[in-house]
Amino acid sequence: MWNQVYDPLHSPVLSTIAAAVPVVTLLVLIASGRVQAHIAAIIAVIVANLITIFVFTMPANMSIRASILGIVTGFFPIGWIVLNVIFLYQVTVTTGRFELLKRAVGGVTEDRRLQLLLIAFSFGAFFEGASGFGTPVAITGAVLIGLGFSPLAASGLSLIANTAPVAYGALGTPIQGLASVTGLDPYVLGAMVGRQLPIFSLIVPFWVVWAFAGWRGMKDVWPAILVTAVSFAIPQFVISNFINPWIVDIGASLISMGALILFLKVWQPRQLWLSPALRGRDESASTMTAAKPLDKTPLTQSELFSALLPWVIVCVVMLIWGNGGFKTWANSIFTWNYPVPELHQMINKMPPVAPGPTKEAAVFGFTYLSFTGTGMLIAAIISGFLMGVGPGRLLTQYGRTIRLCAISLITISAMLAIGTLTRLSGVDATLGLAFAATGVLYPFFGTLLGWLGVALTGSDTASNVLFGNLQKITSEQLGLSPILMAAANSSGGVMGKMIDAQSIVVASTATNWYGHEGTILRFVFWHSIVLASLVGVFVTLQAYVWPFTAMVLK
C-alpha cells in the first residue's frame, strides 16, 4: 500500500508549486502555439510522472500504470465519442443532408448571432443533458463549421456556450457523483446548484453573442437573447428544485429551443449579421474558403424531414443511452472490468481529503455497449442506412474519419493520462488544499476549486468526486453550509469546462482546425476566468449576504 502525500516538501507553498507544474507545463506549451497539442500533452505526461515519482514519492510502477490507465480511458469512452460524432457528421456531409440542415437552420434565421443561440447554446444543452462527456462541443462545433462560421468562432463559442448546462450533464451524472462522495442527498444538491446556475444561464447567452459580435451586435438582438436565456433559466430552476436533477438540461433545452423558434416567427433583427468571423481579430477567418451563397429555396416537408432525420435519431439514441436503466441492462450483457494490478486499491487517499484512509479504485471498465460513443456509432449507422448509404461506403467513410481524428485521439488520451495520474497520486488534492486554506474567503476560492478540478480533469463529475468531500469537510470546519459549498464545486466547475485541454482538442477536431489549440485556449481563457470568478462572488454572497438563497427545502 502507498499513502498519498499532500505536502511532500514540508512547505505548503513549495508543494503546491510542484503540484502545479504538470498542468502549467501543458497549458503554457499549448498556449504558446509553438508546440502541437499532442506533443505538448506527451511532454506534460512525462513531466507529471517525474513530479509524482520524485516529489510526491509515488512508486514508479504505480505512476506508469496510472498513466497507462489514463491513456486507455482517454480513448474509451472520451475519444470514442468524438470519433463517432465526426463520423456521423461526415456521413451527413457526403450524402448532402448537411446542406439541407443548413437550409433548414437558415429558414429559421440567417442571422449568425441567432444561429449561435439556437445551435451552440440550446441544441448543445440538449446533448449535454442527454450524454455529456464531450458530445455537445463535438456536435455543435461540427454544425457551426458546416453552417459557415470561422473555425475559431465555431470552436471557441461552442466551448463558452457549453457551461451553464454542464452540472446536470449526462442525466445528472455530476450531481450523482457529488452525492456519492459527500453522502448528501442528490436532490438537495441538485436543488442548490439550481439556486446558482440559473443566474448564469441568463448571462451566458448574452456573453456568447457579445464574444462573437461585440456590444453593439449583441444589443441589436437582445430580445431574442432574453427569450433564449429566460426560457432556459426558469425551467432549469423549476426542474432542479421541484422535480429532480436528472432531466434538468433536457427539459430546459427543449423549452428554450421551442421558445426561440416560435419567437423568431414574429420577430427578426432589423439588420442581419452575416459575417462568419469573430468581431475584431480572428486569424482563422483567413483560412476559410469563400462560402457559396445559401440556397434560400424553402424546403419541402420531405426535405426538412430528411435534413433533421439523422439528428432526431441521435437525440432518441442518446436519450436511451443516457438512461440508467438502459445502462444497467447493457452492462449486464457486456461488461469487462479490469482492476489494474499493483494499482487498484493499493493507494490510500488520506485526511483531510478523505475522512480516513480510503482505498482508491483503479479499474478500467470496458462497458462497450453502454458507452455513449457506441450509441453515437449506432445512431450514425442507422442514419447512414436510412440515407441510402451502403455498408461498403460506411466502412470507407469510417476509415477516413479515423485518419482525420488520429492525432486528436492521441492528444485526448495523453491528457487523460495526466488527469488520471494527478488524481491517483494526490497531486490534485495538494492544489485543492491550497484553496481550502483561504479562511473567510473560502466561498469564493472553494468555488474556484471546482473550476480548477474541471480544468485539470476535463469533467465536472471527476472534479466533484475529487474535491466534493474536501468541500464538505472544510465548510463544516469554517461554519459554512456543506450543501452550499459542495454545490459550488459543481457550479464553479462548469466554467472550467471551456479551458480543459481535452475539450479544446474535441473542439479543434470537430471544426477541422488541428494545430490551433493554443489559439482556441487563448481565446476562451479569460472568459473562463471571469465567469468562474462571478460564480465565486455569487456563492460568497449566498454564504454571507443572502443566506436565504442557500436554503433548500426538501
PDB file of C-alpha atoms in Angstrom, residues 15-283:
ATOM      1  CA  SER A  15       4.381  21.560  -2.537  1.00  0.00           C
ATOM      2  CA  THR A  16       1.581  23.498  -4.269  1.00  0.00           C
ATOM      3  CA  ILE A  17       4.034  24.924  -6.794  1.00  0.00           C
ATOM      4  CA  ALA A  18       5.361  21.431  -7.512  1.00  0.00           C
ATOM      5  CA  ALA A  19       1.812  20.092  -7.910  1.00  0.00           C
ATOM      6  CA  ALA A  20       1.020  22.823 -10.421  1.00  0.00           C
ATOM      7  CA  VAL A  21       3.999  22.079 -12.667  1.00  0.00           C
ATOM      8  CA  PRO A  22       2.369  19.398 -14.912  1.00  0.00           C
ATOM      9  CA  VAL A  23      -0.791  21.367 -15.732  1.00  0.00           C
ATOM     10  CA  VAL A  24       1.120  24.645 -16.106  1.00  0.00           C
ATOM     11  CA  THR A  25       3.516  22.895 -18.479  1.00  0.00           C
ATOM     12  CA  LEU A  26       0.620  21.609 -20.558  1.00  0.00           C
ATOM     13  CA  LEU A  27      -1.233  24.931 -20.731  1.00  0.00           C
ATOM     14  CA  VAL A  28       1.857  27.015 -21.436  1.00  0.00           C
ATOM     15  CA  LEU A  29       3.001  24.716 -24.252  1.00  0.00           C
ATOM     16  CA  ILE A  30      -0.452  24.716 -25.842  1.00  0.00           C
ATOM     17  CA  ALA A  31      -0.993  28.456 -25.393  1.00  0.00           C
ATOM     18  CA  SER A  32       2.414  29.248 -26.914  1.00  0.00           C
ATOM     19  CA  GLY A  33       1.211  27.987 -30.270  1.00  0.00           C
ATOM     20  CA  ARG A  34       4.710  26.710 -30.987  1.00  0.00           C
ATOM     21  CA  VAL A  35       4.169  23.135 -29.853  1.00  0.00           C
ATOM     22  CA  GLN A  36       1.497  20.911 -31.355  1.00  0.00           C
ATOM     23  CA  ALA A  37      -1.137  19.795 -28.849  1.00  0.00           C
ATOM     24  CA  HIS A  38      -0.268  16.106 -28.977  1.00  0.00           C
ATOM     25  CA  ILE A  39       3.438  16.826 -28.432  1.00  0.00           C
ATOM     26  CA  ALA A  40       2.589  19.201 -25.574  1.00  0.00           C
ATOM     27  CA  ALA A  41       0.402  16.530 -23.968  1.00  0.00           C
ATOM     28  CA  ILE A  42       3.100  13.857 -24.245  1.00  0.00           C
ATOM     29  CA  ILE A  43       5.695  16.210 -22.699  1.00  0.00           C
ATOM     30  CA  ALA A  44       3.265  17.034 -19.878  1.00  0.00           C
ATOM     31  CA  VAL A  45       2.701  13.313 -19.198  1.00  0.00           C
ATOM     32  CA  ILE A  46       6.446  12.840 -18.811  1.00  0.00           C
ATOM     33  CA  VAL A  47       6.695  15.876 -16.508  1.00  0.00           C
ATOM     34  CA  ALA A  48       3.734  14.636 -14.442  1.00  0.00           C
ATOM     35  CA  ASN A  49       5.426  11.254 -13.940  1.00  0.00           C
ATOM     36  CA  LEU A  50       8.667  12.919 -12.846  1.00  0.00           C
ATOM     37  CA  ILE A  51       6.813  15.084 -10.330  1.00  0.00           C
ATOM     38  CA  THR A  52       4.724  12.239  -8.884  1.00  0.00           C
ATOM     39  CA  ILE A  53       7.690   9.879  -8.587  1.00  0.00           C
ATOM     40  CA  PHE A  54      10.470  12.179  -7.388  1.00  0.00           C
ATOM     41  CA  VAL A  55       8.487  14.791  -5.445  1.00  0.00           C
ATOM     42  CA  PHE A  56       5.290  13.088  -4.273  1.00  0.00           C
ATOM     43  CA  THR A  57       7.066   9.730  -3.675  1.00  0.00           C
ATOM     44  CA  MET A  58       4.619   7.664  -5.692  1.00  0.00           C
ATOM     45  CA  PRO A  59       6.243   4.326  -6.637  1.00  0.00           C
ATOM     46  CA  ALA A  60       7.348   4.398 -10.264  1.00  0.00           C
ATOM     47  CA  ASN A  61       5.425   1.285 -11.253  1.00  0.00           C
ATOM     48  CA  MET A  62       2.214   2.844  -9.870  1.00  0.00           C
ATOM     49  CA  SER A  63       2.857   6.129 -11.660  1.00  0.00           C
ATOM     50  CA  ILE A  64       3.405   4.420 -15.006  1.00  0.00           C
ATOM     51  CA  ARG A  65       0.396   2.131 -14.555  1.00  0.00           C
ATOM     52  CA  ALA A  66      -1.802   5.126 -13.678  1.00  0.00           C
ATOM     53  CA  SER A  67      -0.635   6.888 -16.840  1.00  0.00           C
ATOM     54  CA  ILE A  68      -1.437   3.851 -18.987  1.00  0.00           C
ATOM     55  CA  LEU A  69      -4.883   3.573 -17.363  1.00  0.00           C
ATOM     56  CA  GLY A  70      -5.480   7.233 -18.267  1.00  0.00           C
ATOM     57  CA  ILE A  71      -4.356   6.690 -21.863  1.00  0.00           C
ATOM     58  CA  VAL A  72      -6.802   3.825 -22.339  1.00  0.00           C
ATOM     59  CA  THR A  73      -9.581   5.754 -20.597  1.00  0.00           C
ATOM     60  CA  GLY A  74      -8.873   8.674 -22.902  1.00  0.00           C
ATOM     61  CA  PHE A  75      -9.904   6.599 -25.883  1.00  0.00           C
ATOM     62  CA  PHE A  76     -12.707   4.695 -24.150  1.00  0.00           C
ATOM     63  CA  PRO A  77     -15.021   6.464 -23.568  1.00  0.00           C
ATOM     64  CA  ILE A  78     -13.966  10.055 -24.453  1.00  0.00           C
ATOM     65  CA  GLY A  79     -12.183   9.604 -27.774  1.00  0.00           C
ATOM     66  CA  TRP A  80     -14.798   7.031 -28.794  1.00  0.00           C
ATOM     67  CA  ILE A  81     -17.486   9.736 -28.575  1.00  0.00           C
ATOM     68  CA  VAL A  82     -15.518  12.226 -30.658  1.00  0.00           C
ATOM     69  CA  LEU A  83     -14.660   9.671 -33.338  1.00  0.00           C
ATOM     70  CA  ASN A  84     -18.269   8.644 -33.873  1.00  0.00           C
ATOM     71  CA  VAL A  85     -19.688  12.170 -33.737  1.00  0.00           C
ATOM     72  CA  ILE A  86     -17.302  13.195 -36.512  1.00  0.00           C
ATOM     73  CA  PHE A  87     -18.228  10.017 -38.409  1.00  0.00           C
ATOM     74  CA  LEU A  88     -21.925  10.954 -38.292  1.00  0.00           C
ATOM     75  CA  TYR A  89     -21.114  14.487 -39.401  1.00  0.00           C
ATOM     76  CA  GLN A  90     -19.018  13.233 -42.328  1.00  0.00           C
ATOM     77  CA  VAL A  91     -21.831  10.906 -43.446  1.00  0.00           C
ATOM     78  CA  THR A  92     -24.368  13.752 -43.416  1.00  0.00           C
ATOM     79  CA  VAL A  93     -21.988  15.920 -45.455  1.00  0.00           C
ATOM     80  CA  THR A  94     -21.250  13.276 -48.097  1.00  0.00           C
ATOM     81  CA  THR A  95     -24.958  12.473 -48.525  1.00  0.00           C
ATOM     82  CA  GLY A  96     -25.943  16.130 -48.873  1.00  0.00           C
ATOM     83  CA  ARG A  97     -28.125  16.016 -45.758  1.00  0.00           C
ATOM     84  CA  PHE A  98     -25.977  18.598 -44.019  1.00  0.00           C
ATOM     85  CA  GLU A  99     -26.600  21.051 -46.838  1.00  0.00           C
ATOM     86  CA  LEU A 100     -30.317  20.552 -46.234  1.00  0.00           C
ATOM     87  CA  LEU A 101     -29.775  21.135 -42.492  1.00  0.00           C
ATOM     88  CA  LYS A 102     -28.029  24.434 -43.279  1.00  0.00           C
ATOM     89  CA  ARG A 103     -31.028  25.478 -45.341  1.00  0.00           C
ATOM     90  CA  ALA A 104     -33.376  24.401 -42.530  1.00  0.00           C
ATOM     91  CA  VAL A 105     -31.483  26.478 -39.951  1.00  0.00           C
ATOM     92  CA  GLY A 106     -31.288  29.340 -42.454  1.00  0.00           C
ATOM     93  CA  GLY A 107     -35.054  29.083 -42.789  1.00  0.00           C
ATOM     94  CA  VAL A 108     -35.360  29.830 -39.076  1.00  0.00           C
ATOM     95  CA  THR A 109     -32.840  32.659 -39.290  1.00  0.00           C
ATOM     96  CA  GLU A 110     -29.863  33.634 -41.425  1.00  0.00           C
ATOM     97  CA  ASP A 111     -28.521  35.820 -38.622  1.00  0.00           C
ATOM     98  CA  ARG A 112     -25.430  34.158 -37.237  1.00  0.00           C
ATOM     99  CA  ARG A 113     -25.961  35.573 -33.751  1.00  0.00           C
ATOM    100  CA  LEU A 114     -29.304  33.827 -33.564  1.00  0.00           C
ATOM    101  CA  GLN A 115     -27.870  30.648 -35.058  1.00  0.00           C
ATOM    102  CA  LEU A 116     -25.396  30.645 -32.170  1.00  0.00           C
ATOM    103  CA  LEU A 117     -28.228  30.830 -29.653  1.00  0.00           C
ATOM    104  CA  LEU A 118     -30.125  28.015 -31.333  1.00  0.00           C
ATOM    105  CA  ILE A 119     -27.195  25.652 -32.015  1.00  0.00           C
ATOM    106  CA  ALA A 120     -24.358  26.404 -29.572  1.00  0.00           C
ATOM    107  CA  PHE A 121     -26.492  27.165 -26.519  1.00  0.00           C
ATOM    108  CA  SER A 122     -29.884  25.433 -26.704  1.00  0.00           C
ATOM    109  CA  PHE A 123     -29.082  22.487 -29.004  1.00  0.00           C
ATOM    110  CA  GLY A 124     -25.770  21.947 -27.229  1.00  0.00           C
ATOM    111  CA  ALA A 125     -27.512  21.935 -23.839  1.00  0.00           C
ATOM    112  CA  PHE A 126     -29.735  19.094 -25.009  1.00  0.00           C
ATOM    113  CA  PHE A 127     -26.736  16.919 -25.864  1.00  0.00           C
ATOM    114  CA  GLU A 128     -25.051  17.897 -22.607  1.00  0.00           C
ATOM    115  CA  GLY A 129     -28.106  16.686 -20.729  1.00  0.00           C
ATOM    116  CA  ALA A 130     -28.504  13.526 -22.780  1.00  0.00           C
ATOM    117  CA  SER A 131     -24.904  12.334 -22.955  1.00  0.00           C
ATOM    118  CA  GLY A 132     -22.303  14.909 -21.849  1.00  0.00           C
ATOM    119  CA  PHE A 133     -18.608  13.934 -21.866  1.00  0.00           C
ATOM    120  CA  GLY A 134     -17.594  15.992 -24.915  1.00  0.00           C
ATOM    121  CA  THR A 135     -20.632  15.241 -27.058  1.00  0.00           C
ATOM    122  CA  PRO A 136     -22.156  18.763 -27.140  1.00  0.00           C
ATOM    123  CA  VAL A 137     -18.955  20.547 -28.170  1.00  0.00           C
ATOM    124  CA  ALA A 138     -18.222  17.910 -30.811  1.00  0.00           C
ATOM    125  CA  ILE A 139     -21.701  18.197 -32.313  1.00  0.00           C
ATOM    126  CA  THR A 140     -22.218  21.962 -32.101  1.00  0.00           C
ATOM    127  CA  GLY A 141     -18.680  22.682 -33.311  1.00  0.00           C
ATOM    128  CA  ALA A 142     -19.231  20.461 -36.347  1.00  0.00           C
ATOM    129  CA  VAL A 143     -22.640  22.004 -37.075  1.00  0.00           C
ATOM    130  CA  LEU A 144     -21.384  25.590 -36.740  1.00  0.00           C
ATOM    131  CA  ILE A 145     -18.404  24.987 -39.025  1.00  0.00           C
ATOM    132  CA  GLY A 146     -20.796  23.406 -41.510  1.00  0.00           C
ATOM    133  CA  LEU A 147     -23.016  26.478 -41.304  1.00  0.00           C
ATOM    134  CA  GLY A 148     -20.057  28.602 -42.355  1.00  0.00           C
ATOM    135  CA  PHE A 149     -18.704  30.002 -39.085  1.00  0.00           C
ATOM    136  CA  SER A 150     -14.973  30.589 -38.885  1.00  0.00           C
ATOM    137  CA  PRO A 151     -13.032  27.787 -37.145  1.00  0.00           C
ATOM    138  CA  LEU A 152     -12.197  29.965 -34.114  1.00  0.00           C
ATOM    139  CA  ALA A 153     -15.782  31.171 -33.775  1.00  0.00           C
ATOM    140  CA  ALA A 154     -17.212  27.660 -34.137  1.00  0.00           C
ATOM    141  CA  SER A 155     -14.808  26.077 -31.645  1.00  0.00           C
ATOM    142  CA  GLY A 156     -14.434  28.887 -29.107  1.00  0.00           C
ATOM    143  CA  LEU A 157     -18.106  29.817 -28.915  1.00  0.00           C
ATOM    144  CA  SER A 158     -19.177  26.170 -28.636  1.00  0.00           C
ATOM    145  CA  LEU A 159     -16.894  25.902 -25.613  1.00  0.00           C
ATOM    146  CA  ILE A 160     -18.236  29.066 -23.965  1.00  0.00           C
ATOM    147  CA  ALA A 161     -21.856  28.091 -24.604  1.00  0.00           C
ATOM    148  CA  ASN A 162     -21.340  24.650 -23.062  1.00  0.00           C
ATOM    149  CA  THR A 163     -21.087  25.912 -19.477  1.00  0.00           C
ATOM    150  CA  ALA A 164     -24.404  26.538 -17.735  1.00  0.00           C
ATOM    151  CA  PRO A 165     -25.789  23.039 -18.547  1.00  0.00           C
ATOM    152  CA  VAL A 166     -22.688  21.053 -17.508  1.00  0.00           C
ATOM    153  CA  ALA A 167     -23.571  20.463 -13.834  1.00  0.00           C
ATOM    154  CA  TYR A 168     -26.636  18.461 -14.912  1.00  0.00           C
ATOM    155  CA  GLY A 169     -24.920  16.742 -17.845  1.00  0.00           C
ATOM    156  CA  ALA A 170     -25.394  13.116 -18.831  1.00  0.00           C
ATOM    157  CA  LEU A 171     -28.701  12.891 -16.943  1.00  0.00           C
ATOM    158  CA  GLY A 172     -27.297  14.419 -13.757  1.00  0.00           C
ATOM    159  CA  THR A 173     -24.122  12.365 -13.512  1.00  0.00           C
ATOM    160  CA  PRO A 174     -22.060  15.174 -11.834  1.00  0.00           C
ATOM    161  CA  ILE A 175     -24.728  15.568  -9.133  1.00  0.00           C
ATOM    162  CA  GLN A 176     -24.805  11.832  -8.518  1.00  0.00           C
ATOM    163  CA  GLY A 177     -21.003  11.754  -8.274  1.00  0.00           C
ATOM    164  CA  LEU A 178     -21.082  14.630  -5.785  1.00  0.00           C
ATOM    165  CA  ALA A 179     -23.692  12.859  -3.672  1.00  0.00           C
ATOM    166  CA  SER A 180     -21.703   9.625  -3.668  1.00  0.00           C
ATOM    167  CA  VAL A 181     -18.592  11.188  -2.079  1.00  0.00           C
ATOM    168  CA  THR A 182     -20.319  13.621   0.301  1.00  0.00           C
ATOM    169  CA  GLY A 183     -23.193  11.457   1.495  1.00  0.00           C
ATOM    170  CA  LEU A 184     -25.565  14.367   0.847  1.00  0.00           C
ATOM    171  CA  ASP A 185     -28.953  13.962  -0.807  1.00  0.00           C
ATOM    172  CA  PRO A 186     -28.588  14.329  -4.612  1.00  0.00           C
ATOM    173  CA  TYR A 187     -31.991  16.039  -4.780  1.00  0.00           C
ATOM    174  CA  VAL A 188     -30.829  18.659  -2.255  1.00  0.00           C
ATOM    175  CA  LEU A 189     -27.502  19.123  -4.040  1.00  0.00           C
ATOM    176  CA  GLY A 190     -29.258  19.431  -7.395  1.00  0.00           C
ATOM    177  CA  ALA A 191     -31.646  21.993  -5.952  1.00  0.00           C
ATOM    178  CA  MET A 192     -28.762  24.056  -4.558  1.00  0.00           C
ATOM    179  CA  VAL A 193     -26.975  24.045  -7.911  1.00  0.00           C
ATOM    180  CA  GLY A 194     -30.339  25.145  -9.268  1.00  0.00           C
ATOM    181  CA  ARG A 195     -30.141  28.193  -6.991  1.00  0.00           C
ATOM    182  CA  GLN A 196     -26.806  29.159  -8.542  1.00  0.00           C
ATOM    183  CA  LEU A 197     -26.593  28.280 -12.217  1.00  0.00           C
ATOM    184  CA  PRO A 198     -29.857  29.854 -13.483  1.00  0.00           C
ATOM    185  CA  ILE A 199     -28.274  33.266 -12.879  1.00  0.00           C
ATOM    186  CA  PHE A 200     -25.517  32.281 -15.291  1.00  0.00           C
ATOM    187  CA  SER A 201     -27.951  30.680 -17.695  1.00  0.00           C
ATOM    188  CA  LEU A 202     -29.310  34.218 -18.027  1.00  0.00           C
ATOM    189  CA  ILE A 203     -25.808  35.621 -18.574  1.00  0.00           C
ATOM    190  CA  VAL A 204     -24.162  33.056 -20.871  1.00  0.00           C
ATOM    191  CA  PRO A 205     -26.395  33.573 -23.971  1.00  0.00           C
ATOM    192  CA  PHE A 206     -25.665  37.324 -23.826  1.00  0.00           C
ATOM    193  CA  TRP A 207     -21.976  36.541 -23.221  1.00  0.00           C
ATOM    194  CA  VAL A 208     -21.705  34.214 -26.226  1.00  0.00           C
ATOM    195  CA  VAL A 209     -23.260  36.724 -28.632  1.00  0.00           C
ATOM    196  CA  TRP A 210     -21.133  39.538 -27.177  1.00  0.00           C
ATOM    197  CA  ALA A 211     -17.964  37.434 -27.623  1.00  0.00           C
ATOM    198  CA  PHE A 212     -18.956  36.912 -31.262  1.00  0.00           C
ATOM    199  CA  ALA A 213     -20.441  40.224 -32.369  1.00  0.00           C
ATOM    200  CA  GLY A 214     -19.421  42.767 -29.750  1.00  0.00           C
ATOM    201  CA  TRP A 215     -21.624  45.003 -27.626  1.00  0.00           C
ATOM    202  CA  ARG A 216     -23.476  46.642 -30.484  1.00  0.00           C
ATOM    203  CA  GLY A 217     -24.084  43.345 -32.242  1.00  0.00           C
ATOM    204  CA  MET A 218     -25.422  41.872 -29.007  1.00  0.00           C
ATOM    205  CA  LYS A 219     -27.639  44.873 -28.262  1.00  0.00           C
ATOM    206  CA  ASP A 220     -29.402  44.604 -31.614  1.00  0.00           C
ATOM    207  CA  VAL A 221     -30.711  41.103 -30.851  1.00  0.00           C
ATOM    208  CA  TRP A 222     -31.286  41.418 -27.106  1.00  0.00           C
ATOM    209  CA  PRO A 223     -34.975  40.389 -27.281  1.00  0.00           C
ATOM    210  CA  ALA A 224     -34.076  37.012 -28.814  1.00  0.00           C
ATOM    211  CA  ILE A 225     -31.223  36.503 -26.353  1.00  0.00           C
ATOM    212  CA  LEU A 226     -33.536  37.299 -23.457  1.00  0.00           C
ATOM    213  CA  VAL A 227     -36.141  34.816 -24.684  1.00  0.00           C
ATOM    214  CA  THR A 228     -33.462  32.117 -25.014  1.00  0.00           C
ATOM    215  CA  ALA A 229     -31.972  32.841 -21.597  1.00  0.00           C
ATOM    216  CA  VAL A 230     -35.216  33.146 -19.635  1.00  0.00           C
ATOM    217  CA  SER A 231     -36.804  30.110 -21.283  1.00  0.00           C
ATOM    218  CA  PHE A 232     -33.765  28.061 -20.221  1.00  0.00           C
ATOM    219  CA  ALA A 233     -33.060  29.545 -16.777  1.00  0.00           C
ATOM    220  CA  ILE A 234     -36.600  29.332 -15.374  1.00  0.00           C
ATOM    221  CA  PRO A 235     -37.112  25.654 -16.314  1.00  0.00           C
ATOM    222  CA  GLN A 236     -33.598  24.932 -15.016  1.00  0.00           C
ATOM    223  CA  PHE A 237     -34.570  26.389 -11.629  1.00  0.00           C
ATOM    224  CA  VAL A 238     -38.029  24.806 -11.501  1.00  0.00           C
ATOM    225  CA  ILE A 239     -36.989  21.304 -12.585  1.00  0.00           C
ATOM    226  CA  SER A 240     -33.919  21.189 -10.327  1.00  0.00           C
ATOM    227  CA  ASN A 241     -35.789  22.464  -7.250  1.00  0.00           C
ATOM    228  CA  PHE A 242     -39.177  20.818  -7.632  1.00  0.00           C
ATOM    229  CA  ILE A 243     -38.773  17.728  -9.845  1.00  0.00           C
ATOM    230  CA  ASN A 244     -35.322  16.082  -9.961  1.00  0.00           C
ATOM    231  CA  PRO A 245     -31.722  16.777 -11.039  1.00  0.00           C
ATOM    232  CA  TRP A 246     -31.684  14.148 -13.786  1.00  0.00           C
ATOM    233  CA  ILE A 247     -33.764  15.761 -16.552  1.00  0.00           C
ATOM    234  CA  VAL A 248     -32.886  19.432 -15.973  1.00  0.00           C
ATOM    235  CA  ASP A 249     -30.886  20.039 -19.154  1.00  0.00           C
ATOM    236  CA  ILE A 250     -33.178  18.067 -21.430  1.00  0.00           C
ATOM    237  CA  GLY A 251     -36.306  19.846 -20.249  1.00  0.00           C
ATOM    238  CA  ALA A 252     -34.752  23.317 -20.202  1.00  0.00           C
ATOM    239  CA  SER A 253     -33.077  22.947 -23.608  1.00  0.00           C
ATOM    240  CA  LEU A 254     -36.211  21.727 -25.377  1.00  0.00           C
ATOM    241  CA  ILE A 255     -38.242  24.590 -23.912  1.00  0.00           C
ATOM    242  CA  SER A 256     -35.524  27.077 -24.854  1.00  0.00           C
ATOM    243  CA  MET A 257     -35.260  25.846 -28.450  1.00  0.00           C
ATOM    244  CA  GLY A 258     -39.023  25.880 -28.869  1.00  0.00           C
ATOM    245  CA  ALA A 259     -39.377  29.350 -27.374  1.00  0.00           C
ATOM    246  CA  LEU A 260     -36.655  30.817 -29.604  1.00  0.00           C
ATOM    247  CA  ILE A 261     -38.019  29.248 -32.797  1.00  0.00           C
ATOM    248  CA  LEU A 262     -41.548  30.483 -32.033  1.00  0.00           C
ATOM    249  CA  PHE A 263     -40.248  33.945 -31.145  1.00  0.00           C
ATOM    250  CA  LEU A 264     -38.343  34.209 -34.424  1.00  0.00           C
ATOM    251  CA  LYS A 265     -41.572  33.623 -36.317  1.00  0.00           C
ATOM    252  CA  VAL A 266     -42.801  37.011 -35.112  1.00  0.00           C
ATOM    253  CA  TRP A 267     -39.518  38.897 -34.642  1.00  0.00           C
ATOM    254  CA  GLN A 268     -36.323  39.272 -36.665  1.00  0.00           C
ATOM    255  CA  PRO A 269     -33.475  41.760 -36.253  1.00  0.00           C
ATOM    256  CA  ARG A 270     -33.610  44.872 -38.379  1.00  0.00           C
ATOM    257  CA  GLN A 271     -30.234  44.091 -39.894  1.00  0.00           C
ATOM    258  CA  LEU A 272     -28.926  40.572 -40.408  1.00  0.00           C
ATOM    259  CA  TRP A 273     -25.451  39.715 -39.129  1.00  0.00           C
ATOM    260  CA  LEU A 274     -23.949  37.517 -41.821  1.00  0.00           C
ATOM    261  CA  SER A 275     -20.245  37.702 -41.019  1.00  0.00           C
ATOM    262  CA  PRO A 276     -18.883  34.243 -40.105  1.00  0.00           C
ATOM    263  CA  ALA A 277     -15.879  35.561 -38.168  1.00  0.00           C
ATOM    264  CA  LEU A 278     -15.420  36.897 -34.669  1.00  0.00           C
ATOM    265  CA  ARG A 279     -15.705  40.653 -34.408  1.00  0.00           C
ATOM    266  CA  GLY A 280     -12.180  42.013 -34.086  1.00  0.00           C
ATOM    267  CA  ARG A 281      -9.138  39.823 -34.675  1.00  0.00           C
ATOM    268  CA  ASP A 282      -9.968  36.358 -35.978  1.00  0.00           C
ATOM    269  CA  GLU A 283      -6.918  34.739 -37.508  1.00  0.00           C
TER     270      GLU A 283
END
